[in-house]
Coordinates of C-alpha atoms and ligand atoms in Angstrom, one line a residue:
M1 CA 13.3 14.0 -4.4
P2 CA 10.3 15.1 -6.1
L3 CA 9.3 13.0 -9.4
T4 CA 6.8 14.9 -10.7
R5 CA 7.5 18.7 -11.7
K6 CA 4.9 19.8 -9.6
T7 CA 4.7 18.6 -6.0
R8 CA 1.6 19.4 -3.8
P9 CA 2.1 19.6 0.0
G10 CA 0.4 16.4 1.4
F11 CA -1.1 15.4 5.0
G12 CA -0.4 12.0 4.4
W13 CA -0.2 9.1 7.2
R14 CA 3.8 9.6 7.0
S15 CA 3.6 13.2 8.5
L16 CA 0.9 12.1 11.1
L17 CA 2.7 9.0 12.1
P18 CA 5.6 11.0 14.0
W19 CA 2.9 13.1 16.1
F20 CA 1.1 10.0 16.9
V21 CA 4.1 8.0 17.9
G22 CA 5.3 11.3 19.9
A23 CA 2.2 11.8 21.5
L24 CA 1.5 7.7 22.3
P25 CA 4.1 7.6 25.6
A26 CA 2.1 10.6 27.0
L27 CA -1.2 9.4 26.2
C28 CA -0.3 6.2 27.7
G29 CA 1.1 7.3 30.4
F30 CA -1.1 9.7 31.4
A31 CA -4.2 7.2 30.8
V32 CA -1.9 4.8 33.4
M33 CA -1.3 7.8 35.6
S34 CA -5.1 8.5 36.1
W35 CA -6.2 5.4 36.4
Q36 CA -3.7 4.7 39.4
V37 CA -4.8 8.3 40.8
E38 CA -8.3 7.0 40.5
R39 CA -7.5 4.1 42.4
E40 CA -6.0 5.8 44.9
M41 CA -8.6 8.0 45.6
Q42 CA -10.9 5.5 45.8
A43 CA -8.9 3.5 48.3
S44 CA -8.3 6.9 50.2
S45 CA -11.9 7.5 50.3
Q46 CA -12.8 4.1 51.8
A47 CA -10.4 4.7 54.6
T48 CA -11.3 8.2 55.5
T49 CA -15.0 7.4 55.5
R50 CA -14.6 4.1 57.6
E51 CA -12.0 6.1 60.0
A52 CA -14.9 9.0 60.5
M53 CA -17.0 6.3 60.8
V54 CA -15.4 4.5 63.5
H55 CA -15.1 8.0 65.5
I56 CA -18.7 8.7 65.6
E57 CA -19.4 5.5 66.5
R58 CA -16.8 5.9 69.4
I59 CA -18.6 9.6 70.4
L60 CA -21.8 7.7 70.1
D61 CA -20.5 4.9 72.5
S62 CA -20.0 7.7 74.7
L63 CA -23.9 8.9 74.7
S64 CA -25.0 5.4 75.0
S65 CA -23.1 4.8 77.9
A66 CA -24.0 7.9 79.8
A67 CA -27.8 7.3 79.1
H68 CA -27.7 3.6 79.9
T69 CA -26.0 4.3 83.3
L70 CA -28.9 6.9 83.7
L71 CA -31.5 4.7 82.2
P72 CA -32.3 3.4 85.7
L73 CA -33.2 6.8 87.0
A74 CA -35.7 7.9 84.5
S75 CA -39.2 8.6 86.0
T76 CA -37.4 9.1 89.5
P77 CA -38.0 12.9 90.3
C78 CA -35.8 15.4 88.7
S79 CA -34.6 16.8 92.3
K80 CA -33.1 13.2 93.2
A81 CA -31.8 12.7 89.9
Q82 CA -30.2 16.0 88.7
L83 CA -26.9 15.6 90.2
R84 CA -26.3 12.2 88.7
L85 CA -27.0 13.9 85.2
R86 CA -24.3 16.6 85.7
A87 CA -22.1 13.5 87.0
E88 CA -22.6 11.8 83.5
V89 CA -21.8 15.1 81.5
T90 CA -18.8 15.7 83.2
R91 CA -17.5 12.2 83.2
N92 CA -18.0 11.7 79.7
A93 CA -15.9 14.2 77.7
Y94 CA -18.1 14.0 74.3
V95 CA -21.4 14.6 76.3
R96 CA -23.3 17.8 76.5
S97 CA -26.2 17.2 78.5
T98 CA -28.2 14.3 79.9
N99 CA -31.9 14.5 79.9
L100 CA -34.8 12.1 81.5
F101 CA -37.9 11.6 79.7
H102 CA -41.5 9.7 81.1
Y103 CA -44.6 9.4 78.8
N104 CA -42.9 11.3 76.0
R105 CA -42.5 14.5 78.1
L106 CA -39.0 15.8 79.1
Y107 CA -39.2 16.6 82.7
C108 CA -35.4 16.7 83.6
T109 CA -32.4 17.9 82.1
S110 CA -28.6 18.3 83.5
L111 CA -28.4 21.8 82.8
L112 CA -31.7 23.1 84.1
G113 CA -32.8 20.8 86.0
D114 CA -36.9 20.5 86.1
Y115 CA -38.2 21.1 82.4
D116 CA -41.1 20.3 80.2
E117 CA -41.0 19.6 76.8
R118 CA -42.6 17.0 74.3
V119 CA -40.3 14.4 73.1
N120 CA -41.4 12.8 70.1
P121 CA -39.8 9.5 69.2
D122 CA -40.5 9.9 65.6
D123 CA -37.7 12.5 65.3
Y124 CA -35.2 10.0 66.1
A125 CA -33.9 7.6 63.0
D126 CA -34.8 4.2 64.6
G127 CA -35.6 6.0 67.6
Q128 CA -32.3 6.3 68.2
L129 CA -30.5 9.4 66.8
W130 CA -31.7 12.7 66.1
L131 CA -29.7 15.2 64.1
M132 CA -31.1 18.8 64.9
T133 CA -29.9 22.1 63.9
G134 CA -30.3 23.3 67.3
N135 CA -32.4 23.4 71.0
S136 CA -34.2 26.1 72.6
V137 CA -30.9 26.7 74.7
T138 CA -28.6 26.8 71.7
P139 CA -30.5 27.7 68.6
D140 CA -28.4 27.2 65.3
H141 CA -26.2 25.4 66.8
P142 CA -26.1 21.5 65.7
L143 CA -26.3 18.6 68.0
L144 CA -26.8 15.1 67.9
L145 CA -29.2 13.3 70.4
Y146 CA -29.5 10.0 71.3
R147 CA -32.4 8.4 73.0
A148 CA -32.0 5.2 75.1
S149 CA -35.5 3.8 76.1
E150 CA -37.3 1.4 78.3
G151 CA -41.0 1.3 78.2
D152 CA -42.4 4.6 78.8
R153 CA -39.5 6.1 80.1
G154 CA -35.8 7.1 78.8
V155 CA -32.7 8.9 78.9
I156 CA -31.5 11.6 76.1
S157 CA -27.9 12.4 75.7
T158 CA -26.6 15.0 73.4
V159 CA -23.1 15.9 72.0
D160 CA -22.4 19.1 70.6
G161 CA -22.2 19.4 66.4
E162 CA -18.8 20.7 66.9
H163 CA -17.3 17.5 67.9
L164 CA -18.8 15.9 64.8
L165 CA -17.7 18.7 63.0
T166 CA -14.0 18.4 63.8
V167 CA -14.0 14.7 63.1
L168 CA -15.5 15.6 59.4
R169 CA -13.1 18.1 58.9
L170 CA -9.9 17.0 60.7
I171 CA -10.2 13.2 59.1
G172 CA -11.0 14.3 55.6
P173 CA -9.7 18.1 55.1
D174 CA -9.6 17.4 51.1
Q175 CA -13.0 15.3 51.0
A176 CA -16.4 16.1 51.0
L177 CA -17.0 13.9 54.2
I178 CA -20.8 14.2 55.1
L179 CA -22.6 12.8 58.1
R180 CA -26.2 11.7 57.6
V181 CA -28.7 10.3 60.4
G182 CA -32.5 10.0 58.8
D183 CA -33.2 12.7 56.2
A184 CA -30.8 15.3 57.8
W185 CA -27.1 15.4 57.1
M186 CA -24.1 17.8 58.3
G187 CA -21.3 18.8 55.9
Q188 CA -18.1 20.3 56.3
D189 CA -19.8 23.6 56.4
G190 CA -21.1 22.4 60.1
A191 CA -24.7 23.3 59.0
V192 CA -27.5 20.8 59.4
H193 CA -29.0 20.2 55.9
R194 CA -32.3 18.4 55.1
G195 CA -33.0 15.9 52.3
A196 CA -30.5 13.9 50.1
P197 CA -26.8 15.5 50.1
A198 CA -25.1 15.8 46.4
P199 CA -22.7 13.0 46.1
A200 CA -19.3 13.7 45.2
A201 CA -17.8 14.0 41.8
K202 CA -15.1 11.6 42.4
A203 CA -14.3 8.2 44.2
Y204 CA -17.9 8.4 46.0
V205 CA -18.1 6.1 48.9
V206 CA -21.2 5.6 51.6
Q207 CA -20.5 3.6 54.6
D208 CA -23.4 2.6 57.0
S209 CA -22.7 2.4 60.7
A210 CA -23.4 -1.4 61.9
R211 CA -24.0 -0.3 65.2
Y212 CA -25.9 3.1 65.0
P213 CA -28.5 4.6 62.7
F214 CA -26.0 7.0 60.6
S215 CA -23.7 6.7 57.7
V216 CA -21.0 8.8 56.2
A217 CA -20.3 9.6 52.8
G218 CA -17.0 10.6 51.2
G219 CA -15.3 11.4 48.2
Y220 CA -13.4 13.7 46.1
P221 CA -14.3 17.2 44.3
A222 CA -14.1 17.0 40.4
D223 CA -10.7 18.7 40.2
Q224 CA -8.9 16.8 42.9
Q225 CA -7.7 14.1 40.2
G226 CA -6.0 16.6 38.2
R227 CA -4.3 18.5 41.3
L228 CA -3.3 15.0 42.4
L229 CA -1.7 14.2 39.2
R230 CA 0.1 17.5 39.0
S231 CA 1.3 17.3 42.7
H232 CA 2.3 13.9 42.4
Y233 CA 3.2 12.8 38.7
L234 CA 4.5 16.0 37.4
A235 CA 7.9 14.7 37.2
L236 CA 6.9 11.8 35.4
L237 CA 4.6 13.4 33.1
G238 CA 7.5 15.7 31.9
L239 CA 9.7 12.9 31.6
L240 CA 7.0 11.1 29.2
L241 CA 6.8 14.3 27.6
V242 CA 10.3 14.1 26.7
F243 CA 10.3 10.6 26.0
G244 CA 7.5 11.5 23.5
V245 CA 9.3 14.2 22.0
G246 CA 12.3 11.8 21.4
A247 CA 10.2 9.1 20.0
G248 CA 8.2 11.4 17.5
L249 CA 11.5 12.7 16.5
A250 CA 13.3 9.3 16.0
C251 CA 10.0 8.3 14.0
H252 CA 10.2 11.1 12.2
W253 CA 13.9 10.6 10.9
Q254 CA 13.1 7.1 10.3
I255 CA 10.5 8.0 7.6
R256 CA 12.8 10.8 6.4
R257 CA 15.4 8.2 6.1
A258 CA 13.3 5.2 4.7
N259 CA 11.9 8.0 2.0
S260 CA 14.9 9.6 1.2
P261 CA 16.1 9.7 -2.4
R262 CA 19.1 7.1 -1.5
A263 CA 16.5 4.5 0.1
E264 CA 14.0 5.2 -3.0
L265 CA 16.6 4.7 -5.2
R266 CA 18.0 1.9 -3.7
R267 CA 14.4 0.4 -3.5
A268 CA 13.7 0.8 -7.1
L269 CA 17.1 -0.6 -8.3
Q270 CA 16.2 -3.9 -6.4
A271 CA 12.6 -3.8 -7.7
D272 CA 13.9 -3.5 -11.6
E273 CA 12.0 -0.2 -11.9
F274 CA 14.9 1.5 -14.3
V275 CA 14.2 0.7 -17.8
P276 CA 15.8 1.6 -21.3
Y277 CA 14.3 3.7 -23.8
F278 CA 16.0 4.1 -27.3
Q279 CA 16.2 7.2 -29.5
P280 CA 17.6 6.1 -32.8
V281 CA 20.8 8.2 -34.3
V282 CA 20.3 8.3 -38.2
R283 CA 23.1 9.2 -40.7
Q284 CA 23.6 11.4 -43.0
G285 CA 22.2 11.2 -46.6
D286 CA 19.8 8.1 -46.3
Y287 CA 18.7 9.0 -42.7
R288 CA 18.9 5.3 -41.7
W289 CA 19.3 4.4 -38.0
A290 CA 22.9 3.8 -37.7
G291 CA 22.6 3.7 -34.1
V292 CA 20.8 4.1 -30.9
E293 CA 20.9 6.3 -27.5
V294 CA 20.0 4.5 -24.4
L295 CA 18.1 6.7 -22.1
M296 CA 16.9 5.6 -18.5
R297 CA 13.3 6.2 -17.4
W298 CA 12.2 5.0 -13.9
N299 CA 9.0 3.0 -13.9
H300 CA 7.6 4.3 -10.7
P301 CA 4.7 2.2 -9.4
Q302 CA 2.8 5.4 -8.2
E303 CA 4.2 8.3 -10.4
G304 CA 4.4 6.5 -13.6
L305 CA 7.4 6.7 -16.1
V306 CA 9.6 9.4 -14.6
S307 CA 12.1 11.7 -16.8
P308 CA 15.9 10.8 -15.9
D309 CA 16.4 14.9 -15.0
L310 CA 14.2 14.4 -12.0
F311 CA 16.3 11.4 -10.4
I312 CA 19.6 11.2 -12.2
P313 CA 21.3 14.0 -10.1
Y314 CA 20.4 12.3 -7.2
A315 CA 21.5 9.2 -8.5
E316 CA 24.9 10.9 -9.0
H317 CA 24.9 12.8 -5.8
S318 CA 24.5 9.5 -3.5
G319 CA 26.6 7.2 -5.6
Q320 CA 23.8 5.1 -6.9
I321 CA 23.9 6.1 -10.9
V322 CA 27.0 3.4 -11.3
A323 CA 24.8 0.6 -10.1
M324 CA 21.9 1.7 -12.0
T325 CA 24.0 2.0 -15.4
R326 CA 25.4 -1.2 -14.8
A327 CA 21.9 -2.5 -14.4
L328 CA 20.6 -0.7 -17.5
M329 CA 23.5 -2.0 -19.6
M330 CA 22.5 -5.6 -18.8
H331 CA 18.6 -4.5 -19.5
T332 CA 19.5 -3.2 -23.0
A333 CA 22.0 -6.4 -23.6
Q334 CA 19.7 -8.6 -22.7
G335 CA 16.7 -7.1 -24.4
L336 CA 18.5 -6.4 -27.7
A337 CA 20.9 -9.3 -28.3
P338 CA 18.3 -11.6 -29.3
Y339 CA 17.5 -9.3 -32.3
A340 CA 21.0 -8.4 -33.2
G341 CA 20.4 -9.7 -36.6
L342 CA 18.0 -6.5 -37.4
M343 CA 21.1 -4.3 -36.9
E344 CA 23.8 -3.8 -39.2
D345 CA 27.5 -4.3 -38.5
G346 CA 28.9 -1.8 -36.0
F347 CA 25.3 -0.5 -35.0
H348 CA 26.0 2.3 -32.2
I349 CA 24.7 1.8 -28.7
G350 CA 25.4 4.9 -27.0
V351 CA 25.2 4.7 -23.2
N352 CA 25.4 7.5 -20.9
I353 CA 28.0 7.2 -18.1
T354 CA 29.0 9.7 -15.5
A355 CA 32.4 10.7 -14.4
D356 CA 32.0 8.4 -11.0
H357 CA 31.6 5.2 -13.7
C358 CA 35.4 6.3 -15.0
R359 CA 37.2 6.0 -11.4
D360 CA 38.1 2.7 -11.6
L361 CA 38.6 -0.4 -14.1
G362 CA 34.9 -1.6 -13.4
L363 CA 33.8 0.3 -16.5
V364 CA 35.9 -2.2 -18.8
E365 CA 34.3 -5.2 -17.0
D366 CA 30.8 -3.7 -17.1
C367 CA 31.4 -2.8 -21.2
R368 CA 32.8 -6.4 -21.6
A369 CA 30.1 -8.0 -20.1
F370 CA 27.9 -5.8 -22.4
L371 CA 29.9 -6.9 -25.8
Q372 CA 29.6 -10.4 -24.7
H373 CA 26.0 -10.8 -25.5
F374 CA 26.3 -9.7 -29.2
P375 CA 28.4 -11.4 -32.4
P376 CA 31.8 -10.0 -32.6
G377 CA 31.5 -6.4 -34.6
R378 CA 27.2 -6.6 -34.8
V379 CA 27.5 -3.3 -32.3
T380 CA 29.8 -0.6 -31.5
L381 CA 29.5 0.6 -27.5
T382 CA 29.5 4.7 -27.5
L383 CA 29.8 5.9 -24.1
E384 CA 28.2 9.1 -23.9
L385 CA 30.5 11.4 -21.2
T386 CA 28.7 14.8 -20.4
E387 CA 31.0 17.9 -21.1
R388 CA 29.2 19.4 -17.9
K389 CA 30.6 17.0 -15.5
L390 CA 34.5 16.4 -17.1
I391 CA 36.4 13.6 -15.8
E392 CA 40.0 14.1 -13.9
P393 CA 42.7 13.0 -16.2
T394 CA 44.5 11.0 -13.8
P395 CA 46.7 8.1 -14.5
A396 CA 43.8 5.5 -13.5
T397 CA 41.5 7.2 -15.5
L398 CA 43.8 7.5 -18.8
E399 CA 44.8 3.6 -18.2
L400 CA 40.9 2.9 -18.3
F401 CA 40.3 4.8 -21.6
V402 CA 43.5 3.2 -23.3
K403 CA 41.4 0.0 -22.4
L404 CA 38.2 0.9 -23.4
H405 CA 39.9 1.8 -27.0
D406 CA 41.4 -1.2 -27.2
M407 CA 38.2 -3.1 -26.5
G408 CA 36.5 -1.0 -29.6
V409 CA 34.5 0.9 -27.5
M410 CA 33.8 4.4 -28.7
I411 CA 33.7 7.8 -26.4
A412 CA 31.5 10.2 -27.3
L413 CA 31.3 13.8 -25.3
D414 CA 28.2 14.9 -24.8
D415 CA 26.0 18.2 -24.7
F416 CA 29.1 19.7 -26.2
G417 CA 29.6 23.2 -26.2
T418 CA 28.0 23.7 -22.9
G419 CA 31.1 23.0 -20.9
Q420 CA 34.9 23.5 -21.1
S421 CA 36.8 20.8 -22.4
S422 CA 40.3 21.6 -24.2
L423 CA 41.8 20.0 -27.4
N424 CA 44.0 18.6 -24.8
Y425 CA 41.3 16.7 -23.2
L426 CA 39.7 15.9 -26.0
R427 CA 43.3 13.8 -27.0
Q428 CA 43.7 12.7 -23.8
F429 CA 40.8 10.8 -23.7
K430 CA 40.7 9.6 -27.3
V431 CA 37.4 11.0 -28.0
D432 CA 35.9 9.8 -31.4
Y433 CA 32.4 11.8 -31.5
L434 CA 31.2 15.2 -30.2
K435 CA 27.4 15.2 -29.3
I436 CA 26.6 18.7 -30.3
D437 CA 24.0 20.4 -27.4
R438 CA 20.6 21.0 -28.9
S439 CA 20.8 24.5 -27.7
F440 CA 22.9 25.0 -30.6
V441 CA 20.9 23.2 -33.1
A442 CA 18.0 25.4 -32.0
L443 CA 20.3 28.1 -33.2
I444 CA 19.5 27.3 -36.7
G445 CA 16.8 29.6 -38.6
A446 CA 17.8 32.2 -36.1
D447 CA 19.9 35.3 -36.6
A448 CA 23.2 34.7 -38.7
L449 CA 25.4 35.4 -35.9
S450 CA 24.2 32.8 -33.7
V451 CA 24.3 30.0 -36.2
H452 CA 27.9 31.1 -36.8
I453 CA 28.7 29.3 -33.2
L454 CA 27.2 26.2 -34.6
D455 CA 29.3 26.7 -38.0
S456 CA 32.5 27.1 -35.8
I457 CA 31.8 23.9 -33.7
I458 CA 31.1 21.7 -36.9
E459 CA 34.3 23.1 -38.5
L460 CA 36.4 22.4 -35.6
S461 CA 35.4 19.3 -35.1
A462 CA 36.1 18.1 -38.8
K463 CA 39.4 19.5 -38.3
L464 CA 40.1 17.6 -35.3
G465 CA 39.0 14.5 -37.2
L466 CA 36.0 13.9 -34.6
G467 CA 32.3 12.6 -35.8
I468 CA 29.6 14.7 -35.1
V469 CA 26.2 14.0 -33.9
A470 CA 23.4 16.8 -33.8
E471 CA 21.1 16.3 -31.0
G472 CA 17.7 17.5 -30.5
V473 CA 16.9 17.9 -34.5
E474 CA 13.0 18.9 -34.8
T475 CA 12.6 20.6 -38.3
P476 CA 13.3 19.9 -41.7
A477 CA 15.2 23.1 -42.1
Q478 CA 17.7 22.1 -39.1
R479 CA 18.1 18.5 -40.6
D480 CA 19.1 19.8 -43.8
Y481 CA 21.1 22.8 -42.8
L482 CA 23.0 20.1 -40.7
A483 CA 23.2 17.9 -43.6
R484 CA 24.9 20.8 -45.8
H485 CA 27.4 21.3 -43.3
G486 CA 28.9 18.1 -42.4
A487 CA 27.2 16.6 -39.6
H488 CA 27.4 12.7 -39.7
F489 CA 24.7 11.8 -37.5
Q490 CA 21.7 13.4 -36.1
Q491 CA 19.3 12.7 -33.3
G492 CA 15.5 14.4 -32.5
Y493 CA 12.2 14.4 -32.5
L494 CA 12.0 14.6 -36.5
F495 CA 13.1 11.3 -36.8
A496 CA 11.9 9.3 -33.5
R497 CA 11.3 10.0 -30.0
P498 CA 12.6 8.1 -27.2
M499 CA 10.8 4.8 -27.3
P500 CA 10.7 1.5 -25.2
A501 CA 12.1 -1.7 -26.0
D502 CA 9.2 -3.3 -27.9
Q503 CA 8.5 -0.4 -30.0
F504 CA 11.9 0.3 -30.8
L505 CA 12.8 -3.7 -32.2
E506 CA 9.4 -3.4 -34.2
A507 CA 10.6 -0.2 -36.2
L508 CA 13.9 -1.5 -36.3
A509 CA 12.5 -4.4 -38.1
A510 CA 10.6 -2.4 -40.2
Q511 CA 13.6 -0.2 -41.7
P512 CA 14.5 -0.7 -45.3
G513 CA 17.5 -3.4 -46.0
P514 CA 20.7 -2.3 -46.9
S515 CA 20.0 -3.4 -50.5
Q516 CA 17.4 -0.7 -50.7
L517 CA 19.7 2.1 -49.9
P518 CA 21.2 4.5 -52.4
Q519 CA 24.9 3.6 -52.8
G520 CA 27.6 5.5 -51.0
A521 CA 25.1 6.7 -48.8
A522 CA 26.7 6.0 -45.1
P523 CA 29.2 8.4 -44.4
E524 CA 33.1 7.9 -43.8
I525 CA 32.8 7.7 -40.0
M526 CA 30.3 4.8 -40.3
R527 CA 32.7 3.0 -43.1
G528 CA 35.8 3.2 -41.0
Ligands
C2E1 P1 21.1 13.7 -23.1 O1 22.1 12.8 -23.0 O2 21.5 15.0 -23.8 O3 19.9 13.0 -24.1 C1 19.0 13.6 -24.7 C2 17.8 14.1 -24.3 O4 17.4 15.1 -25.1 C3 16.9 13.1 -24.1 O5 16.5 13.3 -22.6 C4 16.0 13.2 -25.2 O6 14.5 12.8 -25.0 C5 16.0 14.5 -25.5 N1 15.5 14.8 -26.9 C6 15.9 14.0 -27.9 N2 15.5 14.5 -29.1 C7 14.9 16.1 -28.9 C8 14.7 17.0 -29.6 O7 14.3 16.9 -30.4 N3 13.9 17.8 -28.6 C9 14.3 17.8 -27.5 N4 13.5 19.0 -26.9 N5 14.4 17.0 -26.8 C10 15.2 15.8 -27.4 P2 15.9 12.6 -21.6 O8 15.6 11.2 -22.4 O9 14.8 13.1 -20.8 O10 17.4 12.2 -20.8 C11 17.9 13.5 -20.7 C12 19.2 13.7 -19.6 O11 19.2 12.7 -18.7 C13 20.2 12.9 -20.9 O12 20.4 14.0 -21.7 C14 21.2 12.5 -20.2 O13 22.1 13.7 -19.5 C15 20.8 12.1 -18.9 N6 20.3 10.7 -18.7 C16 19.4 10.2 -19.6 N7 19.8 8.4 -19.4 C17 21.0 8.5 -18.8 C18 21.6 7.3 -17.9 O14 21.3 5.9 -18.2 N8 22.3 7.5 -17.4 C19 23.0 9.0 -16.8 N9 24.2 9.0 -16.4 N10 22.2 9.7 -17.5 C20 21.1 9.7 -18.1
CA2 CA1 23.5 11.4 -24.1
CA3 CA1 23.2 15.7 -25.0

């Protein structure tokens, strides 16, 4: 229900709220799932690095066992020790070679027998482990060396880098597992690098072995979280999305319902925002105020005073017009009754009534309640029924109009000339007045043919014995023309615009009294 003539499209909170409500379940769900996946990744990273570490420790146990078995042989001639060296290689699955050294010179190997190469203890982390890129037998083939010593003699046992690579690749295929020994490290590419490895993007974990000088680092690449979310929670995400769309639509529907014309009118009725405005109706001759038409205004908290054209159609459509009219009649009676002394007897109070209000006898009660506020005979209540929406002449409505007449309530046919009421209709409903629509009044001063229509309407109502009220009189020329042609009452901006109650009462009090009027000025219809 647009309450201003020009409506501007706005992006207020009302249009954004459904989007927010719709997105909320998906966003919250996504946040919880992300947190859950992160926790799972952290736990899995911990478990995997731990498992890799235990595996590598087991390999090193094998090297250590071989080295310590052979340690008593260190410094004995190679020819005597070589077979024992080979026996240890055969016995231990992980041991690739065993070697003896004395005074930092490697002098015997399981593979080649007598040998001579310098052994530098500083190459070994804690003097124990050395991750090397390759040796003279297999250059560019990573090896892990275990060194056990006793005084100036010792044993070096080696494991092939392939075994380590298998551990790193099999235990953490989707992780970035790294074995670190001293300042050398081996990743899943199988190559040995120097320096500090780049930490994994997600769930980065480093575990130091308590038994050997090495550590294992684990973690996941940056896109792993998204991949896990897609693979584990796709169905749940879809469900949340559907739920979000549902919540958004429900919110949209609720807001629309709360903002629907029906809800808005109900709220306004409860808040007493519909107020009466009064436009005087003057009588022919002296142009004194013979009555008043009550026109509804909506005193809207944001939009200000709203014209009835903008909300009456919605009120009629939703059936709320009856309650609104009832409240308006109450307001009018309570507002005017204390000033009834300012009104002459039979002062007309015209109230606009819609066809819906005439369906049952409730209207009779509304009129009775209205009239009870005034001294008997002080006011004449006139119900204005628009010719545009005619009432069905059913037995119930005909009974209603009989009862209204019995109470002294008068009927005016509003906007006369714009609808199709028949003579029979006028008789059936005992219409007392015709209110000539302002579009006909506006013809005065136009071409002679057009004004002829107005003349015919006035003539017809005179023949039927009906009172005539001309609406929308704006110029003295119109006023005088209507007076000459016998319109009993006139209403229009020329005399007064619709005004609030206090202004109306002030102006009513300032009206000249009957004694100041020229004799015989009131038309027949007012006297009767
Ligand atoms: P209406 O019953 O024909 O009321 C006369 C309308 O003409 C009023 O407009 C009034 O302000 C306007 N008017 C009076 N003199 C002049 C004039 O000299 N020149 C022009 N241009 N206009 C003039 P308003 O108050 O805006 O009401 C419009 C319509 O809304 C009314 O037409 C009536 O059909 C409806 N309405 C107003 N109040 C109520 C109500 O309480 N109940 C119902 N059902 N309808 C109402
Ligand atoms: Ca009217
Ligand atoms: Ca009218």
